[in-house]
Coordinates of C-alpha atoms in Angstrom, one line a residue:
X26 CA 43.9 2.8 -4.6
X27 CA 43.8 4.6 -1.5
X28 CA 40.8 6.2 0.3
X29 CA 41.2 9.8 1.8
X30 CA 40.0 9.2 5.8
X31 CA 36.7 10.9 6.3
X32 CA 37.1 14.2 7.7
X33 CA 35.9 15.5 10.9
X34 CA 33.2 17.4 9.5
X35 CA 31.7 14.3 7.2
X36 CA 32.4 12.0 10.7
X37 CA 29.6 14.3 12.6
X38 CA 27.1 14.8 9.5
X39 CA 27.1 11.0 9.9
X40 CA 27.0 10.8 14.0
X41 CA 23.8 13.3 13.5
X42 CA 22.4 11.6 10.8
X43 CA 22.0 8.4 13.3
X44 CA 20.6 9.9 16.4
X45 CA 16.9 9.6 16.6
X46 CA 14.4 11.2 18.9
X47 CA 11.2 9.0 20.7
X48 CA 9.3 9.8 23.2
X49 CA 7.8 7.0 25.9
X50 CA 5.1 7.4 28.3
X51 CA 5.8 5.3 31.2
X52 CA 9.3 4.6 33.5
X53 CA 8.4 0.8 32.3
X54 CA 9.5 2.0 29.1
X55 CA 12.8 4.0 29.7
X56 CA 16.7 2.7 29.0
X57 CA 18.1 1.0 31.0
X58 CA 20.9 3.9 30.7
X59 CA 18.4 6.6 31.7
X60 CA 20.2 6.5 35.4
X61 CA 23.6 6.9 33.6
X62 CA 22.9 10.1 32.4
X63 CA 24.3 12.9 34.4
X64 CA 21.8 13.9 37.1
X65 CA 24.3 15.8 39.0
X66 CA 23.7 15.0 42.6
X67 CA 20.2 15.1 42.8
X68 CA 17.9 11.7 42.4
X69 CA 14.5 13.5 41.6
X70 CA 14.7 12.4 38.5
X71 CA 16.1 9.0 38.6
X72 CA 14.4 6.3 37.6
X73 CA 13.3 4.5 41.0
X74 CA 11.8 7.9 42.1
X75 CA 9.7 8.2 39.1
X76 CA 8.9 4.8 39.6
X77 CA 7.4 5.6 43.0
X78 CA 5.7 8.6 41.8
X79 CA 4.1 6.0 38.6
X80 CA 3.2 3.1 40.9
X81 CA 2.1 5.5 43.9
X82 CA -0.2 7.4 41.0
X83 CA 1.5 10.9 42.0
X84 CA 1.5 10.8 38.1
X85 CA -0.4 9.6 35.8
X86 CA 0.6 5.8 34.6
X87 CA -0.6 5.1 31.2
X88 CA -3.9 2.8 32.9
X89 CA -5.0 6.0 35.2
X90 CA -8.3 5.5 35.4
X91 CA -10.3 9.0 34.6
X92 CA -10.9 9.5 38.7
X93 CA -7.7 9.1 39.5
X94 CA -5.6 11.4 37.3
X95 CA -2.8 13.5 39.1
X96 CA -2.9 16.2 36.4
X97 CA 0.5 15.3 35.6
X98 CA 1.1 13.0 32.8
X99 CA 4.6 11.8 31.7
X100 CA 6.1 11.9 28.6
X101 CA 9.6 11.1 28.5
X102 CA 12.2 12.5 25.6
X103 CA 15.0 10.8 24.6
X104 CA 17.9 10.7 22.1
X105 CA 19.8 7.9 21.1
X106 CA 22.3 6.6 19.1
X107 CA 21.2 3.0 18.0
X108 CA 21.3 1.6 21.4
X109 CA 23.1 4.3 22.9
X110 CA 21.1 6.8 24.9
X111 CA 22.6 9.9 24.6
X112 CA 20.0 12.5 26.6
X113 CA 16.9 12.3 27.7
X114 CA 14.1 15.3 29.3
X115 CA 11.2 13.8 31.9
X116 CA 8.3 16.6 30.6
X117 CA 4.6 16.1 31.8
X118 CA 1.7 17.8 30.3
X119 CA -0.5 19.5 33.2
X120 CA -4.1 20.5 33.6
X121 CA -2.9 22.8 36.7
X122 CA -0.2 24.2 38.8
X123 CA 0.0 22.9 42.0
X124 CA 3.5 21.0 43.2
X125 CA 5.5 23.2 40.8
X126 CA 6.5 25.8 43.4
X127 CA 8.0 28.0 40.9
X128 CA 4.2 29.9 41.1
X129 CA 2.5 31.2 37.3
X130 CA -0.6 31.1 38.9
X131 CA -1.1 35.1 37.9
X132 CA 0.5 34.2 34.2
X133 CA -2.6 31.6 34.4
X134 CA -5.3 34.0 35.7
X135 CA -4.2 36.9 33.1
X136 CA -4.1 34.3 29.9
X137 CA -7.2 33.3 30.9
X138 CA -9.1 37.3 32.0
X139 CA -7.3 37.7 27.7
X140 CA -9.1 34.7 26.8
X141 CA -6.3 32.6 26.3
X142 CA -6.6 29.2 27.2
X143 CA -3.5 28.1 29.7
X144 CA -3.9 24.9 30.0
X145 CA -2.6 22.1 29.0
X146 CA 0.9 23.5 29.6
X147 CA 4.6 21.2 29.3
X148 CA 6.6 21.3 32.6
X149 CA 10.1 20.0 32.7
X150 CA 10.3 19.5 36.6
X151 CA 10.5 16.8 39.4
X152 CA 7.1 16.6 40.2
X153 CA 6.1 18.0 43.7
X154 CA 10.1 18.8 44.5
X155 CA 11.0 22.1 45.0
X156 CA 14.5 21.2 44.7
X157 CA 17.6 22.3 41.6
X158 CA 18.4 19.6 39.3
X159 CA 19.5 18.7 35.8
X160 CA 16.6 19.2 33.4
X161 CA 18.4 17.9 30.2
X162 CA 19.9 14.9 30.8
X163 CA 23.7 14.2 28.3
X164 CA 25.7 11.2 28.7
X165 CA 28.7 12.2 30.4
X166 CA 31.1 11.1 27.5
X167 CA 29.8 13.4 24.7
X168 CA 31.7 16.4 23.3
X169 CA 31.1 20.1 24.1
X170 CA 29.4 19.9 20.1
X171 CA 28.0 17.1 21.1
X172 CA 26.3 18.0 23.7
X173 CA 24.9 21.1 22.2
X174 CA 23.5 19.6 19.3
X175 CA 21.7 16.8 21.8
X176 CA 20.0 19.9 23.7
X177 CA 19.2 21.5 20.3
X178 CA 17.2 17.9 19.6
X179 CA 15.3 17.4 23.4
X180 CA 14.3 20.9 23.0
X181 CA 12.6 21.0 19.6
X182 CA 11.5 17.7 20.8
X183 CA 9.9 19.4 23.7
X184 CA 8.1 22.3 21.1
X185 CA 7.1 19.4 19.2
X186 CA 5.3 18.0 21.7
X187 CA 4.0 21.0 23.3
X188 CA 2.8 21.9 19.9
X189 CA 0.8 18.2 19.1
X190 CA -0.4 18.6 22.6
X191 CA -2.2 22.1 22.7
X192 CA 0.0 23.2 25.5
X193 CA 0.6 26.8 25.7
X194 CA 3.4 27.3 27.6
X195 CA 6.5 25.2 28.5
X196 CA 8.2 25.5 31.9
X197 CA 11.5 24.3 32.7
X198 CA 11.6 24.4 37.0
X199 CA 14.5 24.3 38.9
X200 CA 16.8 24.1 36.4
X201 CA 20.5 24.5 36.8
X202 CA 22.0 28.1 36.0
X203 CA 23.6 26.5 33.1
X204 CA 20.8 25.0 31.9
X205 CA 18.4 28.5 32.3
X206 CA 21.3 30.3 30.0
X207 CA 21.0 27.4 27.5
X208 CA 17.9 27.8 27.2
X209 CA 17.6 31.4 27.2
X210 CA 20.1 31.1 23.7
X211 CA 17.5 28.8 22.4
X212 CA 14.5 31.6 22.9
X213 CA 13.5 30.7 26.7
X214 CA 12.5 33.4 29.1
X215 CA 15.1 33.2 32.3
X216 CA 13.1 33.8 35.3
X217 CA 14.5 34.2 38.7
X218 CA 13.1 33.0 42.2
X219 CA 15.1 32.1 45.8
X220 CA 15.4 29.5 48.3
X221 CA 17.5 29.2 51.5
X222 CA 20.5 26.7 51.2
X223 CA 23.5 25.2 53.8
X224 CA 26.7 25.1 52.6
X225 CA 29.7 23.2 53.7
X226 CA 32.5 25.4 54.6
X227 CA 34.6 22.5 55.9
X228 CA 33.4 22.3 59.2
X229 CA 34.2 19.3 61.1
X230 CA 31.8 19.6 63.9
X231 CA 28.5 21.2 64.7
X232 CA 30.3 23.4 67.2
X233 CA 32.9 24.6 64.3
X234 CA 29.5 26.2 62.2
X235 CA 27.9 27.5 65.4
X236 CA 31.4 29.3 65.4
X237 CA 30.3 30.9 62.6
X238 CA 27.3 32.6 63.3
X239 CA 26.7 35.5 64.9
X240 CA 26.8 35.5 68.9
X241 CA 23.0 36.0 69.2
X242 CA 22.5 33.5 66.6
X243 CA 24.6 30.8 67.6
X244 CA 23.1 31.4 71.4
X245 CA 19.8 30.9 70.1
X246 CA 20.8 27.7 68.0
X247 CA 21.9 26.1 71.0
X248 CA 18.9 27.0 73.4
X249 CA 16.5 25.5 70.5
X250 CA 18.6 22.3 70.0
X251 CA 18.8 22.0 74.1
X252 CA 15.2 22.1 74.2
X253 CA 14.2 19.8 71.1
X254 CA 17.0 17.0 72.7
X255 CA 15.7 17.4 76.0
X256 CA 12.2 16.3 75.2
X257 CA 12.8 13.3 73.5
X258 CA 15.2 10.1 73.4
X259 CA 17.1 10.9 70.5
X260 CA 16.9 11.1 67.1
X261 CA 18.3 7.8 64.8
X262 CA 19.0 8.0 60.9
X263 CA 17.4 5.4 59.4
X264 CA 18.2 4.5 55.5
X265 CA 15.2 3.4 53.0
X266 CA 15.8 -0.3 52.8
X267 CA 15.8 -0.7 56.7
X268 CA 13.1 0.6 57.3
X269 CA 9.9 -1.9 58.0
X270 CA 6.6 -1.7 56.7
X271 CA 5.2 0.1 60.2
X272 CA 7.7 2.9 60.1
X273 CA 6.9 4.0 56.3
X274 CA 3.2 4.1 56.9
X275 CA 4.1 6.3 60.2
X276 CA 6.1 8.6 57.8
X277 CA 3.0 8.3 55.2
X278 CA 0.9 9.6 58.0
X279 CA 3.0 12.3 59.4
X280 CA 3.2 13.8 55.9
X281 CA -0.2 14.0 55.6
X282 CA -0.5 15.6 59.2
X283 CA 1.3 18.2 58.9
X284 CA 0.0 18.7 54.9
X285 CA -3.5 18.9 56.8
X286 CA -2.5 21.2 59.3
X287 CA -1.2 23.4 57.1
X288 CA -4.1 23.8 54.6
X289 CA -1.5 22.1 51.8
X290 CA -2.4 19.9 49.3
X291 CA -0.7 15.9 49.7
X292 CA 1.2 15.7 46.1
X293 CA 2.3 12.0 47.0
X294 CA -0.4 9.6 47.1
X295 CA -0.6 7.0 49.7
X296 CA 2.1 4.0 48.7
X297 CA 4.6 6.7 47.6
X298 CA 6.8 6.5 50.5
X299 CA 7.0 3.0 50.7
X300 CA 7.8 2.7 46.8
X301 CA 10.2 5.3 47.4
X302 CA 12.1 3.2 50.0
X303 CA 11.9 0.0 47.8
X304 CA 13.3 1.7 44.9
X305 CA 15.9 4.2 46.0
X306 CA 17.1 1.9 49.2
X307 CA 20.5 4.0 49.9
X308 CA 19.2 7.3 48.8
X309 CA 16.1 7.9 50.7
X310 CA 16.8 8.6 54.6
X311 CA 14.3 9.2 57.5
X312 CA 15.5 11.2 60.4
X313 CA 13.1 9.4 63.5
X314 CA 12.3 10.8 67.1
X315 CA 11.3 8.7 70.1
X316 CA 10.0 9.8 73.0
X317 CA 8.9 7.5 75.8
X318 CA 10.6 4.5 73.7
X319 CA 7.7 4.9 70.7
X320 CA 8.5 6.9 67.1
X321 CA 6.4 10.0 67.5
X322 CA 8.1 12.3 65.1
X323 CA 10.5 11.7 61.5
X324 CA 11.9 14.0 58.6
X325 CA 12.2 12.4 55.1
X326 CA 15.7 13.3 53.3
X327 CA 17.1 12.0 49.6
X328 CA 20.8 11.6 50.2
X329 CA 23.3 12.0 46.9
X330 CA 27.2 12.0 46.4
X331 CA 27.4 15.6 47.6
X332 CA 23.6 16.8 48.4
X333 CA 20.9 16.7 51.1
X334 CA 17.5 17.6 50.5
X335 CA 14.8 17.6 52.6
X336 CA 11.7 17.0 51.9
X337 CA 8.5 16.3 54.7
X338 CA 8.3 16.5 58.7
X339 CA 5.7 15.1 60.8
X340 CA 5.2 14.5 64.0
X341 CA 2.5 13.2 66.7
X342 CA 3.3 15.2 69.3
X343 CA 4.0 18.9 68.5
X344 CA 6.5 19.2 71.1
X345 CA 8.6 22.8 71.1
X346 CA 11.1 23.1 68.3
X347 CA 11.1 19.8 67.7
X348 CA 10.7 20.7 64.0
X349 CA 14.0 22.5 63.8
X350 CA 15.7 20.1 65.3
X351 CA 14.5 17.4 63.1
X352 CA 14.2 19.2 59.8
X353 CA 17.0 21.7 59.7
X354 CA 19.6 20.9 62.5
X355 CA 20.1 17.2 62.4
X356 CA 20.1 17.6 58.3
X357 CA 23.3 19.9 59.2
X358 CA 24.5 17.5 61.4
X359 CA 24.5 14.6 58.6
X360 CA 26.1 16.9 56.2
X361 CA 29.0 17.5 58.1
X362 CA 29.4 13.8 59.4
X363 CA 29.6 13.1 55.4
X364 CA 30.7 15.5 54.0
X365 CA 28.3 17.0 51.5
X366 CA 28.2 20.5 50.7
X367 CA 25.1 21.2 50.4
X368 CA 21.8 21.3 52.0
X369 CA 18.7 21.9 50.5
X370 CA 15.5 21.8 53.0
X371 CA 12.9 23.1 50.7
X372 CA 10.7 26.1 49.4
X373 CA 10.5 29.7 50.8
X374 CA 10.9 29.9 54.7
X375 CA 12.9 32.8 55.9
X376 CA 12.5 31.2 59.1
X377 CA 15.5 29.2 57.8
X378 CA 17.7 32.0 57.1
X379 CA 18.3 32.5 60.8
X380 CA 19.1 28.6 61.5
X381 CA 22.6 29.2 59.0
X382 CA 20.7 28.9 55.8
X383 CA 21.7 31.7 53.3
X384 CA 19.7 33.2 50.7
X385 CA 20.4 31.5 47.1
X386 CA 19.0 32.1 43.7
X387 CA 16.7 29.2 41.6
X388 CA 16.3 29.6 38.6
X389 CA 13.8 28.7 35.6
X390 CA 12.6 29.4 31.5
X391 CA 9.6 29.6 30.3
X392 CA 8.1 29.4 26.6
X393 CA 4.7 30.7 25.6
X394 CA 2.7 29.9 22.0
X395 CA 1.0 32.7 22.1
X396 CA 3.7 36.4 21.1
X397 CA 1.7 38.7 23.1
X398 CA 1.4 36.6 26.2
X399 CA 5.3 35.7 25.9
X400 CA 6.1 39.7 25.7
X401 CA 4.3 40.3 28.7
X402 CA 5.4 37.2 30.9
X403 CA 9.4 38.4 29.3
X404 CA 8.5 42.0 30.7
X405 CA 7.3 41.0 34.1
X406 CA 10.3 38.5 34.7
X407 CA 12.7 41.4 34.2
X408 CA 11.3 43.2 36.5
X409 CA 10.9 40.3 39.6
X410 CA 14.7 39.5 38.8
X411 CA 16.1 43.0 39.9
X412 CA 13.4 42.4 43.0
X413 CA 15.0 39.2 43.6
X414 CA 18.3 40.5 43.3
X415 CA 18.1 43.5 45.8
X416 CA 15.9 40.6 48.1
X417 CA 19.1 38.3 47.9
X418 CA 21.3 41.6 49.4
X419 CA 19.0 42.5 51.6
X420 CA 18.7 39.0 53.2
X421 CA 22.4 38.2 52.8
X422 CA 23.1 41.8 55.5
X423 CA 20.7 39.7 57.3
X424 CA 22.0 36.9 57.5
X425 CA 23.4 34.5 61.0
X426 CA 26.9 34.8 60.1
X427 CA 29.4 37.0 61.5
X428 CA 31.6 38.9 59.2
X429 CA 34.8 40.9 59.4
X430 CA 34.8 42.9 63.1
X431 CA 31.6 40.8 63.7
X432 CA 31.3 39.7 67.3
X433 CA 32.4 36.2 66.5

């Protein structure tokens, strides 16, 4: 007798019937496969730089003692097919919202005037990284079907977890466009922010992007770089697993210098940068001055297959734009020795739009429990997109680069 094939239809009822949804609480806990999921090019959410952030206690491991608590505790989503893992979501419940930089602080304050409680809330995020990534996490081999019926499962995984938790809210930061527009189809309110970004436009040399930039621009570019080189011996690139126990704790304390001078809050605890190093050897690069043969200044960078992002400066000695050279110039400087398209140094600074950094859109969705509070957050997001649209015109006129009869 011969058996009729199984059709396509009763071949995915069966694939669906085997995936299963957990949820663990720690990185020692994860798949080994979560680092094969597609991250895209940023490592935020790989597992060596949770890892730092656990061991560092920039989040909350499972033994935080009381004291001690970040006010961001992991939970981590995954799907799987029997030993396959087929997506995965790094959420964390928070009891505030500082190192989010995507800013609800007035959503907070008006819950809370309407005596709605705000917190605990569910952020999908990299913690303390202002910096565009993938939020839902697919194995790169699964089907367009596929891969929507995975989301549909992490994000009722995420409600369901929101909902056992008492969260109010749940925030997906720095998503990818794609992701915000999936999301929005699944009930999500799209909210739109900006950053300043480098792009690649082939350039070969330094020289070939000052081209680009307007004539007063490039001028000043040049007199800031002269002045920053001349004070100093150089600058050397420096990757994580070089670098000896002396120069991470002089990175650990120029973070917290400048987070110090700057009335900011240190979001990576001490230990954080030397985990970081340990775990993500190739990826993590520090940009280090010398002057008068001793390190007195360094930038911390996370290097991917077509991304830089920057992340702290520091420095002992506050010399003249040293900052721009070290933060923003040198960064540009790597990226077209390599290659990579893009640069990203960061949150807000306009300052940066006149160093060759153009305006570019982030972007974000947001749930809420509670209807009214969700109507209200849905009405005021409308309105701050078409402000941040007509910003993002205003600032591109503004913009370094020359265009059409531009004095090149």
């Amino acid at each position: 007798m011969s058996v009729e094939p199984a059709s396509s239809t009763e071949k995915d009822d069966a694939w669906r019937a085997r995936l299963k949804v957990r949820v663990v609480d720690s990185t020692d806990a994860l798949p080994k496969a979560w680092d094969r999921l597609d991250h895209g090019p940023s490592p935020f959410l790989r597992h060596g730089f949770l890892r730092a952030l656990e061991e560092s206690g920039s989040i909350d491991p499972p033994s935080t003692r009381p004291g001690r608590r970040s006010g961001w505790t992991p939970a981590y989503l995954l799907v799987e097919d029997g030993d396959d893992l087929l997506g995965g979501v790094a959420a964390f419940l928070k009891t505030h919202s500082y190192g989010e930089y995507i800013f609800d602080f007035g959503w907070a304050n008006a819950a809370m005037r309407a005596g709605l409680p705000y917190y605990p809330k569910l952020v999908i995020a990299a913690p303390g990284t202002p910096a565009t990534g993938r939020r839902l996490l697919l194995a790169p081999a699964l089907s367009a079907a596929q891969r929507e019926h995975v989301i549909d499962l992490l994000v009722s995984a995420a409600r369901q977890l929101a909902e056992a938790a008492g969260a109010s809210s749940i925030h997906w930061l720095f998503c990818t466009a794609e992701e915000q527009a999936a999301l929005a189809d699944r009930g999500f309110i799209a909210r739109a922010s900006l950053q300043f970004h480098w792009h690649n436009q082939g350039y070969r040399t330094f020289d070939d992007f000052l081209a680009r930039l307007r004539s007063r621009r490039r001028k000043q570019l040049r007199k800031e770089r002269g002045k920053a080189q001349a004070q100093i011996d150089g600058l050397e690139w420096r990757r994580g697993g070089e670098l000896d126990e002396a120069e991470l704790d002089d990175l650990d304390r120029w973070y917290r210098t400048t987070t110090d001078n700057h009335g900011g809050r240190a979001y990576m605890r001490p230990g954080f940068f030397h985990r970081v190093a340990a775990l993500l050897p190739d990826e993590t690069l520090v940009a280090t001055v010398r002057r008068g043969g001793r390190r007195i200044a360094g930038a911390l960078f996370f290097q991917g297959d077509r991304a830089l992002y920057g992340r702290y400066w520091g420095t002992d000695e506050p010399l003249d734009c040293l900052h721009f050279e070290t933060a923003y110039y040198a960064g540009i400087d790597r990226c077209i020795e390599h290659g990579l398209t893009l640069f990203e140094a960061g949150a807000q600074g306009e300052h940066k739009l006149l160093r060759g950094f153009a305006p570019a859109p982030t972007y974000s969705a947001h749930g809420f429990r509670h209807p009214g509070l969700a109507d209200a957050v849905a009405e005021h997001c409308l309105v701050e997109a078409e402000e941040i649209r007509a910003r993002l015109r205003e600032l591109a006129e503004l913009g370094p680069y020359h265009v059409g009869d531009d004095e090149p």
